[in-house]
Every structure is written in C-alpha cells, then in structure tokens.
Coordinates of C-alpha atoms and ligand atoms in Angstrom, one line a residue:
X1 CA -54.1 -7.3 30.8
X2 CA -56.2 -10.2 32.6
X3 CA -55.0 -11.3 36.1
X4 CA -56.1 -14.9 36.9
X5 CA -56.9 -15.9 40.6
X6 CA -56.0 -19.3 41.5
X7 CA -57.6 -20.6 44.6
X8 CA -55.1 -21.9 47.4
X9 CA -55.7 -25.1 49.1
X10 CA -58.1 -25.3 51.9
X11 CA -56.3 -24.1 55.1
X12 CA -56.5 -23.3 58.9
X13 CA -54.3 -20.0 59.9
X14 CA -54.2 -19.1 63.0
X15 CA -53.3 -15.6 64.0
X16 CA -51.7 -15.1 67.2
X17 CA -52.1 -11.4 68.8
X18 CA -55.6 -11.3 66.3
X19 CA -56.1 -8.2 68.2
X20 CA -53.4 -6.2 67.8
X21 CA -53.0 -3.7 65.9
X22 CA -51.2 -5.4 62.5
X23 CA -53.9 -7.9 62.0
X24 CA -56.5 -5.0 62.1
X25 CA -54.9 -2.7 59.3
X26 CA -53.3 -5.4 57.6
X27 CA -53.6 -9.5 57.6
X28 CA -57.4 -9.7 58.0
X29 CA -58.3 -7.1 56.1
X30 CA -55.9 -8.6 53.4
X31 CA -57.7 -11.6 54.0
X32 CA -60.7 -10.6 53.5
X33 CA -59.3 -8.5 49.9
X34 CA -58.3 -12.5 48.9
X35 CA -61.6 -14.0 49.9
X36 CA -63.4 -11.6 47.9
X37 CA -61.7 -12.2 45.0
X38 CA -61.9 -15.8 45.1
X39 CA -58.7 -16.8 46.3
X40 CA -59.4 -18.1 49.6
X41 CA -61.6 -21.2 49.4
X42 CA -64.6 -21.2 51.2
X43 CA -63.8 -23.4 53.9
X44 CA -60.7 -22.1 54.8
X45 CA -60.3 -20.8 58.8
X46 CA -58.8 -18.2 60.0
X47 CA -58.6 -18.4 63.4
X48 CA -57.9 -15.4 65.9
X49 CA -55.8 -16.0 69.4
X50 CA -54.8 -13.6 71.8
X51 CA -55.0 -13.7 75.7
X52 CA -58.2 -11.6 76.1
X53 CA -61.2 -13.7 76.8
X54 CA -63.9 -13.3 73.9
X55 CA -66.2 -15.6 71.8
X56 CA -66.3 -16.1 68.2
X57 CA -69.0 -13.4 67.7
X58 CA -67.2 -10.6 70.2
X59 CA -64.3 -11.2 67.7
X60 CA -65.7 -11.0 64.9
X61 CA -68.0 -8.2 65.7
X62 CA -64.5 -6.4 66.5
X63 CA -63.4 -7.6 63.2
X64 CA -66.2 -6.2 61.6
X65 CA -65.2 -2.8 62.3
X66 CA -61.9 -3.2 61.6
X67 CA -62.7 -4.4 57.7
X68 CA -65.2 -1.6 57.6
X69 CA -62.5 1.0 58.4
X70 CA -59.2 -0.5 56.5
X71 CA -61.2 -2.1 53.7
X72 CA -63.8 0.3 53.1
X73 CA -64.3 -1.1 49.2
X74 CA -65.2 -4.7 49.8
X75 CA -66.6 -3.9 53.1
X76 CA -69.6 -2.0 51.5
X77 CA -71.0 -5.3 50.4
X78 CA -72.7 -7.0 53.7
X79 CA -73.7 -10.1 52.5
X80 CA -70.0 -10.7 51.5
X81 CA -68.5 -9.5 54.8
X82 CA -70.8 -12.0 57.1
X83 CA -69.3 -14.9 54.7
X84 CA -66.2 -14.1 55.8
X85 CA -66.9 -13.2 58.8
X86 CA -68.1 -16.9 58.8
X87 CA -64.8 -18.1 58.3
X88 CA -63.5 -16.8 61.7
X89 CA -63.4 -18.0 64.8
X90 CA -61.5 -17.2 68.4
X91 CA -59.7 -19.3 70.6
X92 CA -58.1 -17.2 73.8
X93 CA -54.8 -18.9 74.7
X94 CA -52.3 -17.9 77.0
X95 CA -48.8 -17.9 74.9
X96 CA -46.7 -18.7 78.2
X97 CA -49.4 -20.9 80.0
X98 CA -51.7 -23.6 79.0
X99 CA -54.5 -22.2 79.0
X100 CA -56.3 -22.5 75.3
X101 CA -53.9 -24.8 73.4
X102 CA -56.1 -28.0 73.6
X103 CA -59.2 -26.3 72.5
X104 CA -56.9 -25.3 69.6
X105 CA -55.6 -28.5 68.8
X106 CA -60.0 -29.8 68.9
X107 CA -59.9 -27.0 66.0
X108 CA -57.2 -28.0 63.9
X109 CA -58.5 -29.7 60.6
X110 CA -56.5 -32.8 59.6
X111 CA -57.0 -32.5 55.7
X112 CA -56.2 -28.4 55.8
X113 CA -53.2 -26.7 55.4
X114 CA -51.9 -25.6 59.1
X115 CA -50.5 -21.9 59.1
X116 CA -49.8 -20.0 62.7
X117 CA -49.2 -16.1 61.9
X118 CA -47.6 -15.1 64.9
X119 CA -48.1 -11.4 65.0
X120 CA -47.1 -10.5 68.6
X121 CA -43.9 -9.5 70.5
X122 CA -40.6 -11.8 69.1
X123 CA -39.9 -12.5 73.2
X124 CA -43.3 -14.9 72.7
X125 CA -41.7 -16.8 69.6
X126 CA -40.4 -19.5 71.1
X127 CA -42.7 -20.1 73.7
X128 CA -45.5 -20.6 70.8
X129 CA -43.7 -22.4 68.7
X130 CA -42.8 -24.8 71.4
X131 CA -46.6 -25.5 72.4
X132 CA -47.5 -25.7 69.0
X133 CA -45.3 -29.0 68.0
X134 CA -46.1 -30.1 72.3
X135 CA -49.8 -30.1 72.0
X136 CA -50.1 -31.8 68.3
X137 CA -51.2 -28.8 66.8
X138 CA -48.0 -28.2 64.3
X139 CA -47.6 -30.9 62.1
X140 CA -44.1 -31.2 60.0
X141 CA -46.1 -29.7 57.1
X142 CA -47.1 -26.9 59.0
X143 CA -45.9 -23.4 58.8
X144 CA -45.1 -20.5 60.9
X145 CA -44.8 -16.8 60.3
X146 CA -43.1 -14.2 61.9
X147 CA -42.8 -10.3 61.5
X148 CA -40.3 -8.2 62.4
X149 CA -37.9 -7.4 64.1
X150 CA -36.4 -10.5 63.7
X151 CA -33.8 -9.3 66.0
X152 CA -32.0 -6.0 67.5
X153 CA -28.2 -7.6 66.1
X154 CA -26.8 -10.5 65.5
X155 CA -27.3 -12.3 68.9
X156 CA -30.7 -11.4 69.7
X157 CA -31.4 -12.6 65.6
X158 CA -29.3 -16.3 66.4
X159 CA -31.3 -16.3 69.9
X160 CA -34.9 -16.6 67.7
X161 CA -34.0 -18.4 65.0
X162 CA -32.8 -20.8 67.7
X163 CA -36.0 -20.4 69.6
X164 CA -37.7 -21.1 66.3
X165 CA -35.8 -24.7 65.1
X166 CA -35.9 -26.0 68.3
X167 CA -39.8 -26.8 67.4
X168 CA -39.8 -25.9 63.3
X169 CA -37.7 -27.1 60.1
X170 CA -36.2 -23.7 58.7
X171 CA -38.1 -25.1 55.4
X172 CA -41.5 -24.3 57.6
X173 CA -40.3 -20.9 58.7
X174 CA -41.5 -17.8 57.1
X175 CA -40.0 -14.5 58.1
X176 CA -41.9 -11.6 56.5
X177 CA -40.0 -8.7 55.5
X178 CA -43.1 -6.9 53.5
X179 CA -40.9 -4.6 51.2
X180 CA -40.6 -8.1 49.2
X181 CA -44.1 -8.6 48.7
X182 CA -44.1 -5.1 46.7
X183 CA -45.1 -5.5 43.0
X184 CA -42.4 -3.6 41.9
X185 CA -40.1 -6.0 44.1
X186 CA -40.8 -8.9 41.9
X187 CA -41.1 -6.7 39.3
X188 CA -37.5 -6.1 39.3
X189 CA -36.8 -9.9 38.9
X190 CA -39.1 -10.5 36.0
X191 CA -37.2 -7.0 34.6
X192 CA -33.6 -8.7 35.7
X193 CA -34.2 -12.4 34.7
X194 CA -37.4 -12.3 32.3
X195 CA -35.2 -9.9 29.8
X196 CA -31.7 -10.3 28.1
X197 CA -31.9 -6.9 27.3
X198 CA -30.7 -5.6 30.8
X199 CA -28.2 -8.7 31.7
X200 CA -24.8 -7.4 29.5
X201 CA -25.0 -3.9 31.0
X202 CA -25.6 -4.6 34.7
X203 CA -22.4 -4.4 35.8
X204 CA -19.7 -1.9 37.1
X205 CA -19.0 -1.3 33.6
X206 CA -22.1 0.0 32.7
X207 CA -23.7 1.2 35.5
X208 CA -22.0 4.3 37.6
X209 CA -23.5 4.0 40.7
X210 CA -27.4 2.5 41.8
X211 CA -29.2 4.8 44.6
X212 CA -32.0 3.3 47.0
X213 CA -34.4 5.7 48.6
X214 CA -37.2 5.2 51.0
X215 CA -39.0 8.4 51.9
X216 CA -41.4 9.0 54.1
X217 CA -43.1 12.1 55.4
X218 CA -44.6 10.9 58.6
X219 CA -42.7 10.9 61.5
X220 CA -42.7 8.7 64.6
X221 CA -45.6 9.8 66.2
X222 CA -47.8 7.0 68.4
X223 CA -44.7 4.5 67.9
X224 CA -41.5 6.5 69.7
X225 CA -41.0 4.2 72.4
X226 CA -40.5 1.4 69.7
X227 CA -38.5 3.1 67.4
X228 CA -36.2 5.0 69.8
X229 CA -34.4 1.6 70.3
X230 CA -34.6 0.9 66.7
X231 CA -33.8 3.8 64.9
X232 CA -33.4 4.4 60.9
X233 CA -30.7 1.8 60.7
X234 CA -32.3 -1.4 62.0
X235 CA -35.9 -0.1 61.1
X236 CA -35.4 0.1 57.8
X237 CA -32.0 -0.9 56.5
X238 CA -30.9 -3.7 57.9
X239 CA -34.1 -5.9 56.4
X240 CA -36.3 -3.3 53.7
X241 CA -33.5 -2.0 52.0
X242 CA -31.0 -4.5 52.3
X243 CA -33.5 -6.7 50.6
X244 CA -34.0 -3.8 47.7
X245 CA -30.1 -3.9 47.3
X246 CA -30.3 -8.2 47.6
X247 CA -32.8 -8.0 44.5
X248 CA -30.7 -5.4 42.3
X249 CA -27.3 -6.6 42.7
X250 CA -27.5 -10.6 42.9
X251 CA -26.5 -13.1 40.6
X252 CA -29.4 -14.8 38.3
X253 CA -30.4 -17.8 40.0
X254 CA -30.4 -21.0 38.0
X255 CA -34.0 -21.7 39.4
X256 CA -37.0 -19.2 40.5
X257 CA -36.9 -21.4 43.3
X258 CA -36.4 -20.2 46.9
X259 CA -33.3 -21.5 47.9
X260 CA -31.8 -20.6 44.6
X261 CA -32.8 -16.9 45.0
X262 CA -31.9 -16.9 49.0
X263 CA -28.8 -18.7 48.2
X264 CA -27.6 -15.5 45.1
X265 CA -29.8 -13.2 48.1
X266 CA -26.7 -14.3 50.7
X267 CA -23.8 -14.0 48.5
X268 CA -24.3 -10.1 48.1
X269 CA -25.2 -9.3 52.2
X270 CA -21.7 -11.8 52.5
X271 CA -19.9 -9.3 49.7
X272 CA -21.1 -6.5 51.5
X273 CA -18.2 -4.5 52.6
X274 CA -17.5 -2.9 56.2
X275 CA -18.9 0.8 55.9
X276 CA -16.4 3.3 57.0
X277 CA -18.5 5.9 59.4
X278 CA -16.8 8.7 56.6
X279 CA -19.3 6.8 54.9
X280 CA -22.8 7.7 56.7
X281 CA -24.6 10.7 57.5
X282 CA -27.4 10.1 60.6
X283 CA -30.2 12.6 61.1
X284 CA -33.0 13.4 63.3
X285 CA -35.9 15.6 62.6
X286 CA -36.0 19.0 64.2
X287 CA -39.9 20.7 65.5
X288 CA -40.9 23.7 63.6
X289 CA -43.9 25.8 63.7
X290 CA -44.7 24.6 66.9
X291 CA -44.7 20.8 65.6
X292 CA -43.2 18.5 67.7
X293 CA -39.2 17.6 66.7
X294 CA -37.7 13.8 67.0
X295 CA -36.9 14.0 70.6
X296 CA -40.6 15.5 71.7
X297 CA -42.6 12.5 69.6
X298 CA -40.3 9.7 71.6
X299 CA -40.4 11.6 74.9
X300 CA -37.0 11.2 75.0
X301 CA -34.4 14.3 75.5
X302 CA -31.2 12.6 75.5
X303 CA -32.2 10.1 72.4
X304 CA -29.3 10.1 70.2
X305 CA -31.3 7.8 67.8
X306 CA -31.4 8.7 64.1
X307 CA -34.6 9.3 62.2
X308 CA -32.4 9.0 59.0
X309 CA -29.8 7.6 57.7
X310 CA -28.1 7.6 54.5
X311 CA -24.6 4.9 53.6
X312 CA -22.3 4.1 50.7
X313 CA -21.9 0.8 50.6
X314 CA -19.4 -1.0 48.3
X315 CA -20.1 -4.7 47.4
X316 CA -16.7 -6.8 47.0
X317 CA -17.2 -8.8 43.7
X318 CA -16.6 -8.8 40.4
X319 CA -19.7 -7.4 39.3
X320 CA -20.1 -4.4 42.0
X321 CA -16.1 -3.3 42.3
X322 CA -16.1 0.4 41.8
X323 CA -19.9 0.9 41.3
X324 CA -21.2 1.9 44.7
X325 CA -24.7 2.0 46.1
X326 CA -26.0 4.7 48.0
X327 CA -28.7 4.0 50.5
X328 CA -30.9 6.6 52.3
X329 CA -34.2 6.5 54.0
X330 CA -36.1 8.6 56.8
X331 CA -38.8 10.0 58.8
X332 CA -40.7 13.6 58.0
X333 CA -39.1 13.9 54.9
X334 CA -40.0 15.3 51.5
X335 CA -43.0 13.2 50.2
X336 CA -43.5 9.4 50.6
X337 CA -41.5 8.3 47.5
X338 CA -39.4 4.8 47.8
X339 CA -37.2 3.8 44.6
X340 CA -34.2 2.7 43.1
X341 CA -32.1 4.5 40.8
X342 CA -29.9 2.2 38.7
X343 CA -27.9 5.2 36.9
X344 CA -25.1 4.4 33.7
X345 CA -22.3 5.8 32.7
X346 CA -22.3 8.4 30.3
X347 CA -20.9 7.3 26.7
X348 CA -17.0 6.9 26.2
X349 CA -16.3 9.3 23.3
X350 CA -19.2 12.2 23.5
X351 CA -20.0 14.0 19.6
X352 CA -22.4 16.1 20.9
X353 CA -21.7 20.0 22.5
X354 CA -24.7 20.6 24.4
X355 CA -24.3 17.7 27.1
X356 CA -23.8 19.5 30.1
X357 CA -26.4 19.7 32.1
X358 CA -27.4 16.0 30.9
X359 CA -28.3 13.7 34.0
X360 CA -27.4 10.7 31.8
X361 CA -29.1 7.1 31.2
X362 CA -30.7 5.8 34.2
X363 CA -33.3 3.0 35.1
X364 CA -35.6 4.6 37.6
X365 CA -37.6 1.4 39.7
X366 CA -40.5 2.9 41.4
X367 CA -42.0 1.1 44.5
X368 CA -44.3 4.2 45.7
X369 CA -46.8 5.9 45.5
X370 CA -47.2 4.8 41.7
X371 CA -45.4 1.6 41.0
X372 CA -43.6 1.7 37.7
X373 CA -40.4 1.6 35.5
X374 CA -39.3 4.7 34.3
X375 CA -35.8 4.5 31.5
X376 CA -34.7 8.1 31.6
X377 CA -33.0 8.5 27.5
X378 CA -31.3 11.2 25.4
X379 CA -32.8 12.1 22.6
X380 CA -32.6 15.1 19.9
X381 CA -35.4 17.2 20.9
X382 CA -37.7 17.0 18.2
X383 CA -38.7 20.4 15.7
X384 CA -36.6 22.4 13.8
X385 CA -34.5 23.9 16.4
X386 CA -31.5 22.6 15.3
X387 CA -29.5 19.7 17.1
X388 CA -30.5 19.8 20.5
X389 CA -30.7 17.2 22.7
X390 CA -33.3 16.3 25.4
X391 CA -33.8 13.9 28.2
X392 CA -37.5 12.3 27.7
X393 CA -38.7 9.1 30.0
X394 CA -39.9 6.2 28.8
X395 CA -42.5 5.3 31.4
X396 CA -44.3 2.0 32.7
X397 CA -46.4 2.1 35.2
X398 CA -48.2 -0.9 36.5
X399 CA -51.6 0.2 37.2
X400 CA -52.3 0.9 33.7
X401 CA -51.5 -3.0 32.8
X402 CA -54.4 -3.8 35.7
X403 CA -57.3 -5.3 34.4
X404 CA -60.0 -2.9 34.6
X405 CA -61.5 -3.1 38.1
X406 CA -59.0 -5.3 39.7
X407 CA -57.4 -3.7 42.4
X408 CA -53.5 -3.8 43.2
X409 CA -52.6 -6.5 45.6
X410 CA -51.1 -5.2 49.3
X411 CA -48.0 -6.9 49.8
X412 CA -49.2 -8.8 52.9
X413 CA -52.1 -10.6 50.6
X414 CA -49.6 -11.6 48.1
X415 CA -47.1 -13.0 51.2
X416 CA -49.6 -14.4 53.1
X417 CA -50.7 -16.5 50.0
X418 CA -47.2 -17.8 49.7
X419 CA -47.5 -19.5 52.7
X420 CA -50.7 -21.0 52.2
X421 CA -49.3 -22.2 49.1
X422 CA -45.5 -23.2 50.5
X423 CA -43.7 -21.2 48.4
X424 CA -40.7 -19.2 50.7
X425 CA -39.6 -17.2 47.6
X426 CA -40.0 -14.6 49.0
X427 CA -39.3 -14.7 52.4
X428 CA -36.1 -14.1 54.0
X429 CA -34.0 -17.7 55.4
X430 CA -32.6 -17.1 59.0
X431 CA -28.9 -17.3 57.9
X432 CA -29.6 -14.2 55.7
X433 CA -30.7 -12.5 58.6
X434 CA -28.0 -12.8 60.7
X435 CA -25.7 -12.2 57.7
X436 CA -27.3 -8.6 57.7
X437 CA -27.1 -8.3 61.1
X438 CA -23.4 -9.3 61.3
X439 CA -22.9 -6.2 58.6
X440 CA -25.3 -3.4 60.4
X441 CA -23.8 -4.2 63.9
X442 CA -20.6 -2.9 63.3
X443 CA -21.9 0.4 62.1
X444 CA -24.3 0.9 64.7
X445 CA -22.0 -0.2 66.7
X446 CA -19.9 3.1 65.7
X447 CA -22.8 5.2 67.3
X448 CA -22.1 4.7 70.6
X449 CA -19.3 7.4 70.7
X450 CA -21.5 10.2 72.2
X451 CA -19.6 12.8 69.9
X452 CA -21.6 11.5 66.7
X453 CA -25.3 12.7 67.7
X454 CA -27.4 12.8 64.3
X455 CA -27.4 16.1 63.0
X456 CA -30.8 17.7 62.7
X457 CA -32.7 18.4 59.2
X458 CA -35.6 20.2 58.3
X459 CA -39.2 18.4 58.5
X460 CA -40.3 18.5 55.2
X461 CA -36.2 18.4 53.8
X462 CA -34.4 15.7 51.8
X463 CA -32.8 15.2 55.2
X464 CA -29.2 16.5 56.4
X465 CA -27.0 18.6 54.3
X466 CA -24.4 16.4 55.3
X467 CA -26.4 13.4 53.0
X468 CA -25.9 15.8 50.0
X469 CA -22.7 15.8 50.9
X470 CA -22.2 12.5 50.5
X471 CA -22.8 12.3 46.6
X472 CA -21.3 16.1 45.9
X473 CA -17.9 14.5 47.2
X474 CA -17.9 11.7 44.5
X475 CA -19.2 14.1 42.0
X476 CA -22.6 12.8 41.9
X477 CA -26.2 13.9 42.8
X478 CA -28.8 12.4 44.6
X479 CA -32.5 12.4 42.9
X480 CA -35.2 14.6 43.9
X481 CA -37.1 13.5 46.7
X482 CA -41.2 13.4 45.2
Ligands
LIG1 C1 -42.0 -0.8 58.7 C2 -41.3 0.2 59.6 O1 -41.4 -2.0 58.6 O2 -42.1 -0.3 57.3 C3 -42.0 1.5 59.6 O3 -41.3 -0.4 60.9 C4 -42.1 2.0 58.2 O4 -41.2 2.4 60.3 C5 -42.8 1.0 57.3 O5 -42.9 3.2 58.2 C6 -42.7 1.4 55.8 O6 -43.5 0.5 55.0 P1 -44.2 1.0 53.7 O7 -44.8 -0.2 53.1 O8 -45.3 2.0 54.1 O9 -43.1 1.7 52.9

C-alpha cells in the first residue's frame, strides 16, 4: 500500500518546557521523524522555550543528543540531522515574568502558521497563554496545545479551561490525549463508519458485552511522586480509556468533522452511568524477589493509591442498554498489550453439539504492540474428522499494509500535524473533559473511605483476583493478558 506525505503549511511552533523531558522522547524527535519524510516544509521553526538561559547552538547541541538517542534511525544520517537542527532556535522566557516574550514576539513570522506546544506544568497555562495574546505573539489564528493532566476533577479541569479562554477561542485550543493519535484509534472509525458491514450488528442486540484493556508491565518507577496523586483512575481512565470507549460506542457522525465527532464523543461520557463501587476492583502491585512493591517505588507507606483498576460501566441509551463495558488497566502487569474486545452473542437456536468450550464471535481491536484487527470465527475444522468445529482468526495487521520502508507514525507526529494543519479531530473539546471528570469524581470520590485500600496482586499477574471476579459473576471471562 503507498502512503502519500502531504506537506503542511509553513509554520512557527513554539515549545514551551523544550527541555523537559516530553519534548526529548517525544515532540522533537517526532519532529524530526516528519521533517525527514518530507512533511515539514523547510522553513518551518520550531522554536524551544524554557527558563534556563542557553543560545540556539547550546540547544540544539542538547537536541542533538536527544534525536541521536530516541531517533536512532533517522539520526544516523548527519547531513539530515544539522538541516533540522537548522530549523531550531531558543528563546529563554520566564512563563510568570517578562523576561523573553518580546524577543519572541521579534521571532514570530507574520505569513507562518503560529503554534505554542505548551509542555510544562498545567499551573503555568494560564499565565502563558495570557502573555501570549498581551505581547502580540498569539494571533486569533493561532493555536495552543496542552498535555495532560488537564485536571485532577472537575474543578481543577473548569479552573484551566477558564485559564485557557480567557486569552484563546476553544476553536484554537488543542488538548492532546495521545491514545487518539493511535493508528488503530482511527482505525476503529474508518472500521465503524468506512463499512456497512459492522453498523446493523453494533448494538446491544448483537454484541454481549465490549472489554477495554490497557496493560502495562512497567511499574511506576522514576514517576511515583506524580502518580501517587493520580493513580490508575485519573491516569488512565478518565482521558485514555474513556476516549477508547468514546470511539466504540458513539453514534456515526453526519460529518468526519470535529465538532461532529466531539459532539457523538459527548453524548456517550453524558450516557455514562454512575458506577456502583460493587462495580470496581482497585489494586496495587506487591515487591517480590526483592523487587521493590507500589508503596516502595512512590516512597510512600500509607499510599492508598491504586496501580490498577478495573469498572463495569453501563451506558444509558438505546444502543448500550444491557451490553456493558468492562474497563481495566494497570501497572506491572502481564505484558504491554492494550485492546478492545467487542465480543457477540452467541447464535439464538445452536445445531451443533460440540460448542462448549467455544469463546464465541468477537472483534478483537488491537492498539499494542502490533496494531491490528483480529475477527475471532467458528468454523468446521477442516479434514476428515468428522463435524468438528474450530475457532480460527481472521487477522489484519497494519504493518503488513505499510509501504515497504515507511515506518509507522508515533501518535504525537500524527497530532502534532493536526495542529499545524487546524484540524481538532482529534483532540478532545474542554466540555468533554469536564464531562469525564464529572463521571470519575464520584468514584474516586468513593476511595476516601480508608476501609477500601486496593488489594495487592502479583507483579507480573493479570492484576487482583477480585478483577476476575468481576466477569465470573456475570458469567463472562476476561481475555488473556499478552
Ligand atoms: C500516559 C500515562 O498518559 O500514558 C502513563 O501517564 C502511561 O502512566 C502512558 O504509561 C501509556 O501510554 P502508551 O502510549 O505507552 O500506552
């Protein structure tokens, strides 16, 4: 299959907190993936900005290192990293002060496209976005970008986006959730809205229940003091997997446009209903064979945050009632493995004896590692051995339809190209933000009952028995974790 790169327009980005330690593993060095493959023009900018003092060529000799070490590929060929190292300069600005924001505004470029990636702590937000449009520098075509957290609940989450249109038109703000810049994200829109095929059957009628893992098998290590006051939940649920559930249960929009999609996006977080705590099973990771447990990697003894989490959550309309989704993701589990299970009923009226130990139908969505579609069948298993049936995958997987030598895109590439280009597809609006938050709060509000510490689970496990537990009851199974 033959990708095409189209160049974007000419632009200025700015990253703010260029030195931290996102824009070394992941926007720059996605960048510089773009530049080498022609996307980003030639005399496009990017511009570093952080409060430590340092010329272009300190920065970019920083840089340098950086791209060799997270883009080892690309970064072989010299003569194509000094061109882009060409393209970057540094401006040292002090986000609360003055200092820096008019030798910013000298920079800006009145013909290019003005994007300001604000990679630093969301307490800053509002402060740079407010000296952006005071100094000149953000034009009403401009954009901003901000990461997560957007948030800790619902008031801190209305307290930014607040900070954010004081100074910026929702239509310029781009909140990155990076789950959605997945292939297999969008994938699963082209499978939902590109085919009539699936349409008639995804419903409650046809499909039994959907599962949503994310797996990972690191643990917290280097980030504890962060994620002790996150925890599973707002981590990774409230914005990754909420977005997962967004994409499989919403409505086809009339338009691939964004506020079609983040309009069909908000109806399902607004169907979502209140999750009974009968309904959630919290974990934390235990130390074995002299590894470090939860509580030793955030230095914490009396954490009573969860390293995983797993819900059923039941969306309230007519397409959902009765089908619930089962959510679950952690730390140190199994194998790195994130997908969704769309799973169908079994037939009405069965003819055939030998169907117990059949899992059934299912639609298996994988984001990683190997992005792909699997459609799990029943078949007669072939030969003379008499009727038997057999359950045989039909299996996609996207790097085989890469065109030899391209390389997958990360999903910060893909995203960060939307913004050059304008498009918010795939970004998340600010009153779907707060409409997850105004679900997750209640539930983590539940937590603060000391009685309900997570229970502790293996390193290495699927996670608590309990999560088992939660399928078993309804008569179901979770898949295999890797
Ligand atoms: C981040 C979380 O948003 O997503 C991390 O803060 C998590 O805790 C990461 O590890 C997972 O992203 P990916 O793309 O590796 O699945």
């Amino acid at each position: 299959m033959v990708s095409r790169v189209i160049p974007v327009d000419v632009f200025d980005l700015v990253v703010f907190g260029a030195t931290g330690d996102l824009s070394r593993r992941k926007i720059l060095p996605g960048l510089f993936h773009r530049f080498s493959v022609g996307q980003m023009p030639a005399e496009a900018r990017i511009i570093g900005a952080a409060r430590s003092d340092m010329t272009d060529a300190a920065f970019r000799d920083t840089l340098r290192q950086s791209l060799i070490e997270h883009a080892p590929q690309i970064a072989g060929d010299s003569d194509l990293l000094e061109r882009f190292l060409g393209q970057i300069h540094y401006v040292c600005v002090d986000a609360t002060g003055d200092k820096g924001w008019e030798r910013l505004a000298q920079l800006m470029r009145p013909e290019a496209v003005r994007a300001f990636y604000l990679s630093v702590a969301p307490s800053l937000f509002g402060n740079i976005a407010a000296r952006l449009t005071a100094h000149g520098i953000a034009t009403p075509q401009s954009r901003i970008v901000v990461e997560k957290p957007f948030g800790h609940d619902l008031a801190t989450a209305k307290a930014l986006n607040a900070d954010l249109r004081r100074s910026f038109e929702e239509h310029q703000i781009y909140r990155i959730d990076h789950y959605l810049g997945k292939e297999t994200v969008q994938n699963l829109m082209a499978l939902r809205f590109a085919n009539a095929l699936w349409e008639p059957l995804w419903n409650a009628t046809h499909i039994d229940h959907v599962q949503i893992t994310v797996a990972e098998s690191l643990g917290v290590q280097g980030r504890g003091e962060y994620y002790d006051r996150s925890g599973a939940m707002r981590d990774m649920v409230q914005n990754h997997l909420m977005q997962l559930l967004c994409l499989t249960a919403m409505e086809p929009p009339s338009k691939f446009q964004p506020s079609s999609v983040r309009d069909e996006k908000l109806k399902v977080i607004e169907a979502l209903e209140p999750v009974a705590q009968s309904n959630i099973v919290r974990g934390r990771y235990r130390g074995q064979n002299g590894t470090g447990g939860y509580l030793d990697h955030v230095g914490n003894p009396k954490s009573r945050t969860e390293s995983f989490v797993a819900l059923k959550v039941n969306i309230g309309n007519w397409r959902w009632a009765g089908t619930p989704f089962y959510l679950r993701t952690g730390k140190k589990l199994r194998a790195r493995t994130s997908e969704i299970a769309v799973v169908f009923r079994d037939p009405p009226h069965m003819i055939f004896p030998d169907m117990a130990n059949r899992r059934g139908n299912a639609m298996i969505i994988r984001l990683q590692p190997d992005e792909g579609i699997t459609l799990r069948n029943t078949i007669k298993e072939p030969g003379p051995g008499g009727f038997r049936l057999a359950e045989v995958n039909l299996d996609m997987t996207f790097a085989d339809l890469l065109e030899e030598h391209s390389e997958p895109q990360d999903a910060y590439e893909r995203l960060i190209m939307d913004v050059i280009r304008g498009d918010q597809t795939l970004f998340m609006r600010g009153d779907e933000v707060e409409a997850a938050w105004a679900w997750a709060d209640p539930i983590i509000d539940g937590w603060e009952d000391a009685a309900l510490a997570p229970a502790p689970y293996d390193p290495g496990s699927s996670g608590p028995e309990d999560a088992l537990m939660l399928l078993h009851r309804d008569g179901r199974r979770w898949r295999e974790i890797g």
